[in-house]
Coordinates of C-alpha atoms and ligand atoms in Angstrom, one line a residue:
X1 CA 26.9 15.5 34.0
X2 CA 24.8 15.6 30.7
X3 CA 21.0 13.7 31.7
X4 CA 20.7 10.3 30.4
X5 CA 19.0 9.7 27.4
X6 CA 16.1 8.0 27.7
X7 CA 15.8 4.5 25.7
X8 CA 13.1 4.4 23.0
X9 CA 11.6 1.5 21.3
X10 CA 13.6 2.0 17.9
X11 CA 17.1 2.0 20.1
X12 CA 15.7 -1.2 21.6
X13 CA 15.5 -2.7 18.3
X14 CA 18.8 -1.2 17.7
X15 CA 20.0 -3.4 20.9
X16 CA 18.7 -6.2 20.1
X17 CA 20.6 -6.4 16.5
X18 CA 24.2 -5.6 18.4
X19 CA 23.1 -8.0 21.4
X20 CA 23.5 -5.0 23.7
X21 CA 21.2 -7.1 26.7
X22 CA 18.2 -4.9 27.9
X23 CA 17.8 -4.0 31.5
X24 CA 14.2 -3.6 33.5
X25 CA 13.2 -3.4 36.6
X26 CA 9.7 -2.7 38.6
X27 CA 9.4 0.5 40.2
X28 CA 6.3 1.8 41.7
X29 CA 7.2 4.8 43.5
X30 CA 9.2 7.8 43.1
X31 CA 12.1 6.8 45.7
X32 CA 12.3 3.4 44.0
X33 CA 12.0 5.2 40.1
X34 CA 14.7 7.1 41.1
X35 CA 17.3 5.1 42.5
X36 CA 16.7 3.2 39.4
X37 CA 17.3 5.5 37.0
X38 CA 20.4 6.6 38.6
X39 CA 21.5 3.0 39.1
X40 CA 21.1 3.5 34.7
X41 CA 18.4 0.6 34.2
X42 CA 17.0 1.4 30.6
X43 CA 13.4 0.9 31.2
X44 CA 11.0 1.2 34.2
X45 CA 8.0 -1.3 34.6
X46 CA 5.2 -0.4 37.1
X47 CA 3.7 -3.9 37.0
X48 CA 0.9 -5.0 38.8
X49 CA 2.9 -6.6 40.7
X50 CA 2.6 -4.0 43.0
X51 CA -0.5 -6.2 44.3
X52 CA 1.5 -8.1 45.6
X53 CA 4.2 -7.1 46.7
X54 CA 3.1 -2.9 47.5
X55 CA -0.8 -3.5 48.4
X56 CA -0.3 -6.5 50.4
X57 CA -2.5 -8.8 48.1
X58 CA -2.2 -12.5 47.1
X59 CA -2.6 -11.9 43.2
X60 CA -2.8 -8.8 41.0
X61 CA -6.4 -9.3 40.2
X62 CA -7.5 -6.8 43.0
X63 CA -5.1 -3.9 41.3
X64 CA -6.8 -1.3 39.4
X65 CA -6.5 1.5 37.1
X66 CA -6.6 4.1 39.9
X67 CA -3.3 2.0 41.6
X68 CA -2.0 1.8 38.5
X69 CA -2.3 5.7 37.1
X70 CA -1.4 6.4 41.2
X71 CA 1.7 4.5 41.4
X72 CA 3.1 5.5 37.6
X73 CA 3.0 9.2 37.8
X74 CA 4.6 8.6 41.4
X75 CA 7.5 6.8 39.2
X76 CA 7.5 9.2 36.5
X77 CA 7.9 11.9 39.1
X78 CA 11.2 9.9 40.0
X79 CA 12.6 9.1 36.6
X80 CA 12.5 11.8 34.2
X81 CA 14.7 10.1 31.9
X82 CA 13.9 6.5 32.1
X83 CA 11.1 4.8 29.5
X84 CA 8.3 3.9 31.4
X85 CA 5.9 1.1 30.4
X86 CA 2.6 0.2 32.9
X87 CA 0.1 -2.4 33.5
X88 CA -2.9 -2.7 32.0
X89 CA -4.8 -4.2 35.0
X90 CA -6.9 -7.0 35.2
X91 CA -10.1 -6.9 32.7
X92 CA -9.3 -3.2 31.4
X93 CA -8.4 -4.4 27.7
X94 CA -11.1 -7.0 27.0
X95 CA -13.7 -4.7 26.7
X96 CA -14.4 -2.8 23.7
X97 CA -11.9 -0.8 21.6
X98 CA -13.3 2.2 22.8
X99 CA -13.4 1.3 26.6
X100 CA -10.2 -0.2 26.0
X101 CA -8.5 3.0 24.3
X102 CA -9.9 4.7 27.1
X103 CA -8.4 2.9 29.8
X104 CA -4.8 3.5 27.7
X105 CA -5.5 7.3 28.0
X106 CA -5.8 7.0 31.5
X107 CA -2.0 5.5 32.1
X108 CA -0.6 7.8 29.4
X109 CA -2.2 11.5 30.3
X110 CA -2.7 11.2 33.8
X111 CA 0.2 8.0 34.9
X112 CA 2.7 9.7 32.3
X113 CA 3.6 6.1 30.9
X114 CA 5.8 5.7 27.6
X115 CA 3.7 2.6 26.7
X116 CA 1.8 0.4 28.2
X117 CA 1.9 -3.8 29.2
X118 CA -0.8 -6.7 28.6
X119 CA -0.2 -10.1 29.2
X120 CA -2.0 -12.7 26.5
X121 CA -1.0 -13.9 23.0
X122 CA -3.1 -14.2 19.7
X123 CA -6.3 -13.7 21.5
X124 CA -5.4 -9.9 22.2
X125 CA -3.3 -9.4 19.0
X126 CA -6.5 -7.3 17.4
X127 CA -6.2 -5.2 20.5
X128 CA -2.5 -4.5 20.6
X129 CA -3.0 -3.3 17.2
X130 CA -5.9 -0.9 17.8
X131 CA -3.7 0.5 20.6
X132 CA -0.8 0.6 18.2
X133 CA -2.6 2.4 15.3
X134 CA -3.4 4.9 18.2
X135 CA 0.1 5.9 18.7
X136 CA 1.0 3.9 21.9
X137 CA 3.6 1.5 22.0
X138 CA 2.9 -2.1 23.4
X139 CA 4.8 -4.7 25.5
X140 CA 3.6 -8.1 24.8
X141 CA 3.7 -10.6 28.2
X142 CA 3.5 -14.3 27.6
X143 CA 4.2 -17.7 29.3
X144 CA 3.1 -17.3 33.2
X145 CA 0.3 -14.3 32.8
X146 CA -0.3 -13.9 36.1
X147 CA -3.5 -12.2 36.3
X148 CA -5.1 -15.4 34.5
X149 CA -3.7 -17.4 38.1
X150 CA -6.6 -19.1 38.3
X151 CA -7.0 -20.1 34.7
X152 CA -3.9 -21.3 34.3
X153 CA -3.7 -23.1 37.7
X154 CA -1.1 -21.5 39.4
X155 CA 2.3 -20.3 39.2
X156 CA 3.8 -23.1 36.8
X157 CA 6.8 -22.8 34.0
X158 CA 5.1 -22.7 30.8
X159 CA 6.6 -24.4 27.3
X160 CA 7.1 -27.4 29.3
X161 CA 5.8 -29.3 26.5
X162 CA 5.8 -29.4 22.3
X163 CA 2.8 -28.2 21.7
X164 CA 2.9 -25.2 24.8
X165 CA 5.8 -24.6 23.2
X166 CA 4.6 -23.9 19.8
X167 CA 1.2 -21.9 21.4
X168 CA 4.0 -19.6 22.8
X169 CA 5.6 -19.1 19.7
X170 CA 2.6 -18.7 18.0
X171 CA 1.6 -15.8 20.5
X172 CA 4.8 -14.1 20.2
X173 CA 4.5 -13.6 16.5
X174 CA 0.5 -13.0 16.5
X175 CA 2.2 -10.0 19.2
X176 CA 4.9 -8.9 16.8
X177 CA 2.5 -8.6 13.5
X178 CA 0.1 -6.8 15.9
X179 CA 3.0 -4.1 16.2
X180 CA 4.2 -5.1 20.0
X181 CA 7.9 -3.3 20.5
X182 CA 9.1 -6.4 22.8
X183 CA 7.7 -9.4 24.7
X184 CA 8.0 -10.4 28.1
X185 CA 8.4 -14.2 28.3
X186 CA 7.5 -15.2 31.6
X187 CA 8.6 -18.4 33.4
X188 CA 9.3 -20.1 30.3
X189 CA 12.2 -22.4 29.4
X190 CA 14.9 -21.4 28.0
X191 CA 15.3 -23.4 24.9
X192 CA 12.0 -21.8 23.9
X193 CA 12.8 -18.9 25.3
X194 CA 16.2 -19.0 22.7
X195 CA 13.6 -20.0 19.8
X196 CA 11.3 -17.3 20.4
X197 CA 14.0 -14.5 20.9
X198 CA 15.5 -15.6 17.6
X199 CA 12.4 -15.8 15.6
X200 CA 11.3 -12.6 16.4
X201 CA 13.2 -9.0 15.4
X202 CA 11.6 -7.2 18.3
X203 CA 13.3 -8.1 21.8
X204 CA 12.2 -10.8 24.4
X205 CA 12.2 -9.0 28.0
X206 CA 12.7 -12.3 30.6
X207 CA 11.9 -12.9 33.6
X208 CA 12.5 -16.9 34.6
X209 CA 13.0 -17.6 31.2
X210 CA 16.7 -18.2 30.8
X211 CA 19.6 -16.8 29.2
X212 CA 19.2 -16.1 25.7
X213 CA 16.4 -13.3 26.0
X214 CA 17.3 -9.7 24.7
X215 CA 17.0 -8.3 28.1
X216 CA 15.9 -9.8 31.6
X217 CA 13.1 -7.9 33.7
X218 CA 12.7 -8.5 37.9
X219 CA 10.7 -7.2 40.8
X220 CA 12.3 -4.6 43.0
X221 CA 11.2 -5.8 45.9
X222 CA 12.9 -9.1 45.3
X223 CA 16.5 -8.0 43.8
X224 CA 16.8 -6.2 46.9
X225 CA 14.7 -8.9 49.1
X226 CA 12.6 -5.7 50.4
X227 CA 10.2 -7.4 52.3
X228 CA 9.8 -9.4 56.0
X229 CA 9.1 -12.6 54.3
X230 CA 11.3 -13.3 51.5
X231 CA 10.7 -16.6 49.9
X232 CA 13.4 -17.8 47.4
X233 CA 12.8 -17.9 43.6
X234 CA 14.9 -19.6 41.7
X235 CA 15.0 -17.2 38.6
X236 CA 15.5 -14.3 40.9
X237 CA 19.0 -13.5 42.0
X238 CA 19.1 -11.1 45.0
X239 CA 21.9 -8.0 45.3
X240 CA 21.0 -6.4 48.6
X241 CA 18.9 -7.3 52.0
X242 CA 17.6 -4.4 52.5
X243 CA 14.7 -6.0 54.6
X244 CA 17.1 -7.0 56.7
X245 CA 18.5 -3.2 57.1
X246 CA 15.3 -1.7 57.4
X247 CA 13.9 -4.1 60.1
X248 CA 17.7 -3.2 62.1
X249 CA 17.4 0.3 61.4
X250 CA 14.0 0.8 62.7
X251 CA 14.6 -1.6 65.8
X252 CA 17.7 0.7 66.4
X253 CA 15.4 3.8 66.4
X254 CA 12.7 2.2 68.3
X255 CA 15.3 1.0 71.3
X256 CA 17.2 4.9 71.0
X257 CA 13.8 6.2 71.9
X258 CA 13.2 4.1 74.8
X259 CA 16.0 4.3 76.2
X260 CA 16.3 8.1 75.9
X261 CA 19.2 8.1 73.7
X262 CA 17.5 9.8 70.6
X263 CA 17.1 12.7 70.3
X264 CA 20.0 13.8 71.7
X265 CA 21.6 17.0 72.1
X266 CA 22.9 17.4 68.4
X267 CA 19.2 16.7 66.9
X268 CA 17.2 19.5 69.0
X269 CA 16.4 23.6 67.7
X270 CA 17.4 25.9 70.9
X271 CA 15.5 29.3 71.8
X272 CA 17.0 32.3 72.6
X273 CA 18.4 32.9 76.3
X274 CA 15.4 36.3 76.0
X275 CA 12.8 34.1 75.2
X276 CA 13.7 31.2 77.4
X277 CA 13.7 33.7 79.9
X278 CA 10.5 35.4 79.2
X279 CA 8.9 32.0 78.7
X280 CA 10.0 30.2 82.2
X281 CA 10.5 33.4 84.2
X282 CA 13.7 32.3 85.3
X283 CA 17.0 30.9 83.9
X284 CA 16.4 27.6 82.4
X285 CA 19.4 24.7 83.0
X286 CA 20.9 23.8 79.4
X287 CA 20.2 19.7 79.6
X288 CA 24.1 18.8 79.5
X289 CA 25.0 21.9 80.8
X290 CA 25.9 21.6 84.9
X291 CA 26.4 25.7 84.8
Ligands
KIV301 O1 3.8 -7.0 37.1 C1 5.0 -7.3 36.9 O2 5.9 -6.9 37.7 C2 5.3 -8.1 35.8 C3 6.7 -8.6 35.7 C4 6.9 -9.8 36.5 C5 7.2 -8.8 34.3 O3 4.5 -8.3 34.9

């Protein structure tokens, strides 16, 4: 079979004009990179998400570069023919342009990213186009930014109200002039979700934001409710438990053990009857063999 072609952001455009939807999905590893790209998602986000729901913390502030550039050339390693976009981590893009460009660098020559993620709207539009002009392509993120959590007051559905709504559409076309190649809108609704995707001519990526995006974006570890304590989302739809599998398969494993049932005969490497010989001095019994 011929190797996928890998999406680009001028064939994204191209899918947005035929309303061909836009598949994403987090990956942060090479296992889970791979199974993506063979499962043919067209583009690979390592978000920093992986705070969460990899590193075990309550919000993605704690993530850094060194996570980030860690975990994407782990994904890249898996998917050599997905497009690849990665977090810009907490605070690494408010610096200046030159600390900024540097941090970019970082997740494109050492991560192996195809373009790179920051969540804010007008305020950052100077700094999406600095990283632009520099040749790397940009994916806006507006609505719920969750690394400003504690700004914004939690995890709430933005574009509740008229003027929310109109900041958010303000943001997503301060992103677009800046040169952004998409926008993920985060937990917004979806009647300004709809307004937002149709004002703009680069796509919307949603997550919790309805129907009428160009493509839809979720965690991995939720699709496939990979985790002990799964807690329901109501924009998430999950297609496998494979929580549920791994707890059984490792309980299975553990019991097999204790009980003497693994390994069994099929799983061991035998010596030589010579060796076996020379090394007990005597002929050893075969376990399961009475001779
Ligand atoms: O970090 C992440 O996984 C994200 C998605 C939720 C869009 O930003």
């Amino acid at each position: 079979m011929a190797a996928k072609q890998a999406i680009n952001i001028l064939k994204m455009r191209k899918m947005k004009r035929e309303a061909v939807p836009i598949t994403m999905i987090t990956a942060y590893d090479y296992p889970s990179a791979r199974l993506a790209e063979e499962a043919g998602v067209d583009m690979l986000l390592v978000g920093d998400s992986l705070g969460n729901v990899v590193l075990g913390y309550d919000t993605t502030i704690p993530v850094t570069m060194d996570d980030m550039v860690y975990h994407t050339r782990a994904v890249a390693r898996g998917a050599t023919s997905t497009f690849i976009v990665t977090d810009l981590p907490f605070m690494t893009y408010h610096g200046s342009k030159d600390e900024t460009l540097r941090e970019v660098r970082r997740l494109m020559q050492e991560g192996h990213a195809h373009a790179v993620k920051m969540e804010g709207g007008a305020e950052i539009a100077d700094t999406v186009a600095a990283i632009v002009n520099a040749g790397v392509p940009v994916l806006g993120h507006i609505g719920l930014t969750p690394q400003s959590v504690n700004q914004i007051g939690g995890y709430r559905v933005q574009g509740k109200d008229e003027k929310d709504a109109r900041r958010l559409m303000e943001d997503a076309k301060a992103l677009e002039k800046a040169g952004a190649f998409a926008i993920v809108l985060e937990l917004v609704t979806e009647e300004v979700a709809e307004l937002i995707t149709r004002e703009l001519s680069i796509p919307t990526i949603g997550i919790g934001a309805g129907r009428h995006c160009d493509g839809q974006v979720l965690v991995f570890h939720d699709v496939l409710k990979y985790t002990s304590d799964y807690r329901e989302k109501r924009f998430v739809k999950t297609y496998a438990d494979i929580g549920s599998l791994i707890k059984s398969g490792i309980s299975a494993y553990v019991q097999e053990v204790k009980t003497g049932a693994f390994p069994a005969q099929e799983n061991v490497f035998t010596a030589e009857e010579a060796v076996i010989e020379a090394l007990y001095g005597a002929k050893k019994e075969k376990e399961g063999d009475p001779s």
